[in-house]
Short mmCIF file of C-alpha atoms in Angstrom, two decimals:
data_model
loop_
_atom_site.label_atom_id
_atom_site.label_comp_id
_atom_site.label_asym_id
_atom_site.label_seq_id
_atom_site.Cartn_x
_atom_site.Cartn_y
_atom_site.Cartn_z
CA UNK A 1 17.20 -39.98 -88.48
CA UNK A 2 17.23 -35.89 -89.31
CA UNK A 3 13.47 -34.49 -88.06
CA UNK A 4 12.16 -31.01 -89.44
CA UNK A 5 10.44 -29.85 -86.54
CA UNK A 6 7.80 -27.10 -86.75
CA UNK A 7 5.11 -26.28 -84.86
CA UNK A 8 2.25 -23.31 -84.25
CA UNK A 9 2.31 -22.57 -87.90
CA UNK A 10 -1.29 -20.57 -87.14
CA UNK A 11 -1.96 -20.09 -90.77
CA UNK A 12 1.20 -17.73 -91.66
CA UNK A 13 2.54 -18.80 -95.11
CA UNK A 14 5.38 -17.01 -95.58
CA UNK A 15 6.67 -17.89 -92.01
CA UNK A 16 6.15 -21.37 -92.93
CA UNK A 17 7.59 -21.69 -96.72
CA UNK A 18 11.15 -19.52 -94.92
CA UNK A 19 10.90 -22.66 -92.50
CA UNK A 20 10.61 -25.28 -94.75
CA UNK A 21 13.26 -23.41 -97.39
CA UNK A 22 15.97 -23.47 -94.48
CA UNK A 23 15.24 -26.80 -93.19
CA UNK A 24 15.78 -28.30 -96.66
CA UNK A 25 18.70 -26.42 -96.94
CA UNK A 26 19.85 -28.35 -93.94
CA UNK A 27 18.42 -31.69 -94.94
CA UNK A 28 16.09 -33.60 -93.49
CA UNK A 29 14.68 -37.15 -93.40
CA UNK A 30 11.32 -36.67 -92.29
CA UNK A 31 9.25 -33.80 -91.35
CA UNK A 32 7.24 -33.50 -87.79
CA UNK A 33 4.55 -30.51 -86.65
CA UNK A 34 3.68 -30.46 -83.38
CA UNK A 35 0.06 -28.56 -83.91
CA UNK A 36 -1.66 -25.60 -84.65
CA UNK A 37 -1.36 -25.09 -88.34
CA UNK A 38 -4.72 -23.01 -88.64
CA UNK A 39 -5.70 -20.00 -85.96
CA UNK A 40 -4.69 -16.44 -86.01
CA UNK A 41 -3.68 -16.10 -89.31
CA UNK A 42 -4.95 -15.36 -92.75
CA UNK A 43 -3.86 -18.54 -95.19
CA UNK A 44 -5.28 -21.92 -93.27
CA UNK A 45 -5.92 -23.64 -96.32
CA UNK A 46 -2.75 -22.81 -98.21
CA UNK A 47 -0.77 -23.78 -94.94
CA UNK A 48 -2.24 -27.07 -94.55
CA UNK A 49 -1.64 -27.77 -98.50
CA UNK A 50 1.73 -26.99 -97.93
CA UNK A 51 2.60 -29.32 -94.89
CA UNK A 52 0.28 -31.68 -95.97
CA UNK A 53 2.30 -32.31 -99.17
CA UNK A 54 5.35 -33.27 -97.43
CA UNK A 55 3.34 -35.97 -95.78
CA UNK A 56 4.71 -35.09 -92.34
CA UNK A 57 3.62 -36.91 -88.88
CA UNK A 58 1.41 -33.98 -87.50
CA UNK A 59 -0.74 -33.66 -84.64
CA UNK A 60 -3.66 -31.99 -83.93
CA UNK A 61 -3.46 -28.58 -81.73
CA UNK A 62 -5.98 -27.06 -79.71
CA UNK A 63 -6.62 -24.41 -82.44
CA UNK A 64 -7.50 -27.57 -84.81
CA UNK A 65 -9.50 -29.40 -82.26
CA UNK A 66 -11.37 -25.98 -81.44
CA UNK A 67 -12.04 -25.03 -85.13
CA UNK A 68 -13.54 -28.83 -85.83
CA UNK A 69 -15.56 -28.65 -82.83
CA UNK A 70 -13.86 -31.42 -80.69
CA UNK A 71 -12.85 -28.69 -77.66
CA UNK A 72 -14.67 -25.68 -76.77
CA UNK A 73 -12.97 -21.81 -77.11
CA UNK A 74 -13.75 -21.22 -73.16
CA UNK A 75 -9.97 -20.90 -72.65
CA UNK A 76 -9.26 -18.92 -75.27
CA UNK A 77 -8.33 -15.30 -75.70
CA UNK A 78 -10.80 -12.92 -77.74
CA UNK A 79 -8.28 -12.26 -80.30
CA UNK A 80 -8.03 -16.37 -80.59
CA UNK A 81 -12.01 -16.88 -80.41
CA UNK A 82 -12.16 -14.11 -83.55
CA UNK A 83 -9.80 -15.70 -85.84
CA UNK A 84 -11.03 -19.23 -85.15
CA UNK A 85 -14.85 -17.91 -85.87
CA UNK A 86 -13.22 -16.70 -89.54
CA UNK A 87 -11.15 -20.00 -89.88
CA UNK A 88 -14.06 -22.24 -89.72
CA UNK A 89 -15.97 -20.58 -92.16
CA UNK A 90 -12.72 -20.59 -94.32
CA UNK A 91 -11.86 -24.47 -94.22
CA UNK A 92 -12.05 -25.78 -97.35
CA UNK A 93 -13.51 -29.50 -97.46
CA UNK A 94 -10.05 -30.78 -98.38
CA UNK A 95 -8.50 -29.20 -95.35
CA UNK A 96 -10.95 -29.85 -92.92
CA UNK A 97 -11.04 -33.57 -93.81
CA UNK A 98 -6.76 -33.82 -93.31
CA UNK A 99 -7.72 -31.96 -90.02
CA UNK A 100 -10.10 -34.46 -89.03
CA UNK A 101 -7.40 -36.99 -89.70
CA UNK A 102 -4.82 -35.61 -86.86
CA UNK A 103 -4.17 -37.89 -83.57
CA UNK A 104 -3.28 -35.82 -80.43
CA UNK A 105 -0.49 -37.78 -79.87
CA UNK A 106 2.49 -39.48 -82.15
CA UNK A 107 5.22 -41.98 -81.03
CA UNK A 108 7.89 -42.71 -83.10
CA UNK A 109 11.15 -44.45 -82.48
CA UNK A 110 13.08 -42.44 -79.22
CA UNK A 111 10.52 -39.59 -79.72
CA UNK A 112 6.80 -38.67 -78.38
CA UNK A 113 4.99 -35.80 -79.68
CA UNK A 114 1.97 -33.77 -78.35
CA UNK A 115 0.71 -30.24 -78.28
CA UNK A 116 0.06 -28.66 -75.23
CA UNK A 117 1.32 -31.46 -72.58
CA UNK A 118 0.94 -35.54 -72.78
CA UNK A 119 -2.47 -35.05 -71.38
CA UNK A 120 -4.01 -31.79 -72.63
CA UNK A 121 -3.80 -29.70 -75.60
CA UNK A 122 -4.53 -26.63 -73.95
CA UNK A 123 -1.89 -26.61 -70.98
CA UNK A 124 1.15 -24.62 -71.04
CA UNK A 125 4.37 -26.01 -70.13
CA UNK A 126 6.57 -23.11 -69.43
CA UNK A 127 8.76 -24.05 -66.21
CA UNK A 128 11.67 -26.24 -64.94
CA UNK A 129 9.00 -28.24 -62.80
CA UNK A 130 6.48 -28.68 -65.25
CA UNK A 131 9.04 -29.75 -67.75
CA UNK A 132 10.40 -32.14 -65.19
CA UNK A 133 6.75 -33.36 -64.42
CA UNK A 134 6.32 -34.14 -68.35
CA UNK A 135 9.44 -36.18 -68.61
CA UNK A 136 8.30 -38.23 -65.60
CA UNK A 137 5.07 -39.21 -67.08
CA UNK A 138 7.12 -39.85 -70.66
CA UNK A 139 9.47 -42.32 -68.62
CA UNK A 140 6.53 -43.98 -67.37
CA UNK A 141 4.67 -44.07 -70.15
CA UNK A 142 7.04 -44.42 -72.85
CA UNK A 143 10.44 -46.01 -71.30
CA UNK A 144 12.52 -46.35 -74.53
CA UNK A 145 11.50 -42.55 -75.44
CA UNK A 146 14.52 -39.95 -74.92
CA UNK A 147 12.52 -36.89 -76.00
CA UNK A 148 9.41 -35.31 -75.50
CA UNK A 149 8.32 -33.10 -78.56
CA UNK A 150 5.80 -29.95 -77.42
CA UNK A 151 4.45 -26.85 -79.06
CA UNK A 152 1.71 -24.54 -77.71
CA UNK A 153 3.75 -22.18 -75.62
CA UNK A 154 5.33 -20.00 -78.80
CA UNK A 155 8.80 -20.07 -76.56
CA UNK A 156 11.61 -22.42 -77.75
CA UNK A 157 12.54 -24.87 -74.74
CA UNK A 158 15.42 -27.12 -73.98
CA UNK A 159 14.77 -29.15 -70.78
CA UNK A 160 16.88 -32.10 -69.48
CA UNK A 161 15.65 -34.38 -66.97
CA UNK A 162 16.83 -33.69 -63.54
CA UNK A 163 19.44 -31.37 -64.74
CA UNK A 164 16.49 -28.59 -65.70
CA UNK A 165 16.45 -25.79 -68.41
CA UNK A 166 19.20 -25.76 -71.09
CA UNK A 167 20.36 -22.50 -72.94
CA UNK A 168 18.36 -22.06 -76.15
CA UNK A 169 20.98 -21.34 -79.40
CA UNK A 170 20.16 -20.22 -82.69
CA UNK A 171 24.09 -20.92 -83.53
CA UNK A 172 25.32 -23.81 -82.26
CA UNK A 173 23.43 -27.52 -81.69
CA UNK A 174 23.02 -28.74 -78.43
CA UNK A 175 24.02 -32.25 -77.80
CA UNK A 176 21.52 -34.79 -76.08
CA UNK A 177 23.64 -36.75 -73.85
CA UNK A 178 22.37 -40.56 -74.29
CA UNK A 179 20.46 -42.26 -71.51
CA UNK A 180 19.21 -38.55 -70.86
CA UNK A 181 15.43 -37.66 -71.52
CA UNK A 182 14.80 -34.07 -72.90
CA UNK A 183 12.32 -31.83 -73.25
CA UNK A 184 12.11 -29.99 -77.04
CA UNK A 185 9.61 -26.98 -78.11
CA UNK A 186 11.13 -25.53 -81.46
CA UNK A 187 8.79 -22.18 -80.39
CA UNK A 188 6.77 -21.01 -83.04
CA UNK A 189 7.00 -20.69 -86.99
CA UNK A 190 3.94 -18.09 -87.31
CA UNK A 191 3.09 -16.06 -84.72
CA UNK A 192 6.14 -14.45 -82.53
CA UNK A 193 5.56 -13.97 -79.16
CA UNK A 194 8.89 -12.36 -78.29
CA UNK A 195 10.39 -8.85 -77.86
CA UNK A 196 11.89 -8.07 -81.17
CA UNK A 197 11.78 -5.70 -83.98
CA UNK A 198 10.00 -7.98 -86.61
CA UNK A 199 9.02 -11.14 -85.92
CA UNK A 200 10.78 -14.49 -86.75
CA UNK A 201 10.05 -17.61 -87.60
CA UNK A 202 11.30 -20.33 -84.97
CA UNK A 203 11.52 -24.13 -85.70
CA UNK A 204 14.35 -27.17 -85.15
CA UNK A 205 16.44 -29.64 -86.39
CA UNK A 206 16.31 -32.64 -84.49
CA UNK A 207 18.56 -35.62 -85.02
CA UNK A 208 17.99 -38.99 -83.41
CA UNK A 209 20.02 -41.66 -84.85
CA UNK A 210 18.37 -44.84 -85.44
CA UNK A 211 20.30 -47.20 -83.24
CA UNK A 212 21.12 -44.92 -80.26
CA UNK A 213 24.48 -42.91 -80.05
CA UNK A 214 24.83 -39.22 -80.16
CA UNK A 215 21.78 -37.10 -80.60
CA UNK A 216 21.16 -32.99 -80.86
CA UNK A 217 18.86 -30.54 -81.75
CA UNK A 218 19.70 -27.01 -83.14
CA UNK A 219 17.08 -24.00 -83.10
CA UNK A 220 16.64 -21.55 -85.86
CA UNK A 221 14.91 -18.14 -85.64
CA UNK A 222 14.41 -16.85 -89.24
CA UNK A 223 12.84 -13.81 -90.90
CA UNK A 224 10.24 -13.72 -93.64
CA UNK A 225 7.80 -11.35 -95.36
CA UNK A 226 5.64 -10.47 -92.19
CA UNK A 227 4.62 -7.32 -94.32
CA UNK A 228 2.59 -9.33 -96.76
CA UNK A 229 1.08 -11.17 -93.58
CA UNK A 230 -0.01 -8.09 -92.01
CA UNK A 231 -1.59 -7.11 -95.44
CA UNK A 232 -3.73 -10.19 -95.74
CA UNK A 233 -4.62 -9.84 -92.17
CA UNK A 234 -6.48 -6.40 -92.92
CA UNK A 235 -7.87 -7.85 -95.91
CA UNK A 236 -9.30 -10.35 -94.28
CA UNK A 237 -10.78 -8.17 -91.09
CA UNK A 238 -8.61 -9.89 -88.61
CA UNK A 239 -6.28 -8.13 -86.44
CA UNK A 240 -2.93 -7.08 -88.55
CA UNK A 241 -0.76 -7.64 -85.49
CA UNK A 242 -2.14 -11.41 -84.79
CA UNK A 243 1.32 -12.91 -86.19
CA UNK A 244 3.50 -10.84 -83.77
CA UNK A 245 1.66 -10.45 -80.46
CA UNK A 246 4.59 -8.71 -78.37
CA UNK A 247 4.52 -9.94 -74.69
CA UNK A 248 4.12 -7.25 -71.97
CA UNK A 249 1.87 -4.78 -70.29
CA UNK A 250 2.83 -1.88 -72.72
CA UNK A 251 2.06 -4.10 -75.56
CA UNK A 252 -1.34 -5.16 -73.91
CA UNK A 253 -2.35 -1.87 -73.55
CA UNK A 254 -1.42 -0.62 -77.24
CA UNK A 255 -3.56 -3.78 -79.08
CA UNK A 256 -6.23 -2.84 -76.66
CA UNK A 257 -6.19 0.85 -77.46
CA UNK A 258 -6.13 0.07 -81.59
CA UNK A 259 -9.20 -2.63 -80.78
CA UNK A 260 -11.12 0.15 -78.48
CA UNK A 261 -10.24 2.92 -81.68
CA UNK A 262 -11.42 -0.01 -84.27
CA UNK A 263 -14.64 -0.60 -82.88
CA UNK A 264 -15.45 3.62 -82.52
CA UNK A 265 -14.25 3.48 -86.17
CA UNK A 266 -17.29 0.96 -86.79
CA UNK A 267 -14.29 -1.46 -88.13
#
């Protein structure tokens, strides 16, 4: 079974279409989405419709749960709160209906999918110790699963139980050794948080044979029309850099200066 894996789309339609186009070219039997279809971006209804048409196995991320009032926004950044306030008012009834049907976790043959962690959609699994602990829980709760698929961090990740973190390659697939458990995070389709000149859409192709045997995962990072998204963000009064939040103190200082400048100008 070849799974096209996307996560953290964040209402970025050009990025989503770039990801789906590349995965279709690679060949996909079934689609998986690890949550956060909405939030930050300017096209929540369009992204939900595009993805729902694929009949994916999809779970709710923390942004869906907050937008629907099932989680509070206390743990959100100012940027996230602003976009979620806007998103709540923009959701069409059919979009809202679809989002309310999404479970918090999903189980498939050999695979369990959650957003942040197995227990908490808002928990960030970033380090080796956290990843190993999640795979320990996977072994206890789902002994037949060989892969735990997570999103939320916006960072691609491949971690093997006991052996630890493995390199993420965008050129060659990584073999998943039979009898071992792996944590896979495809990264974010719609909101890059990397130090890169242009935002890239990140996603993965996961191949799990239905009767055991060799399995593999391949990671992708694709260019898309980020300028079109930036124009849409400006048109809706949302932060224009929401689709590319560069990490680090310098980038943070620049964002704060822009925000203060916008307030002074009455924007």
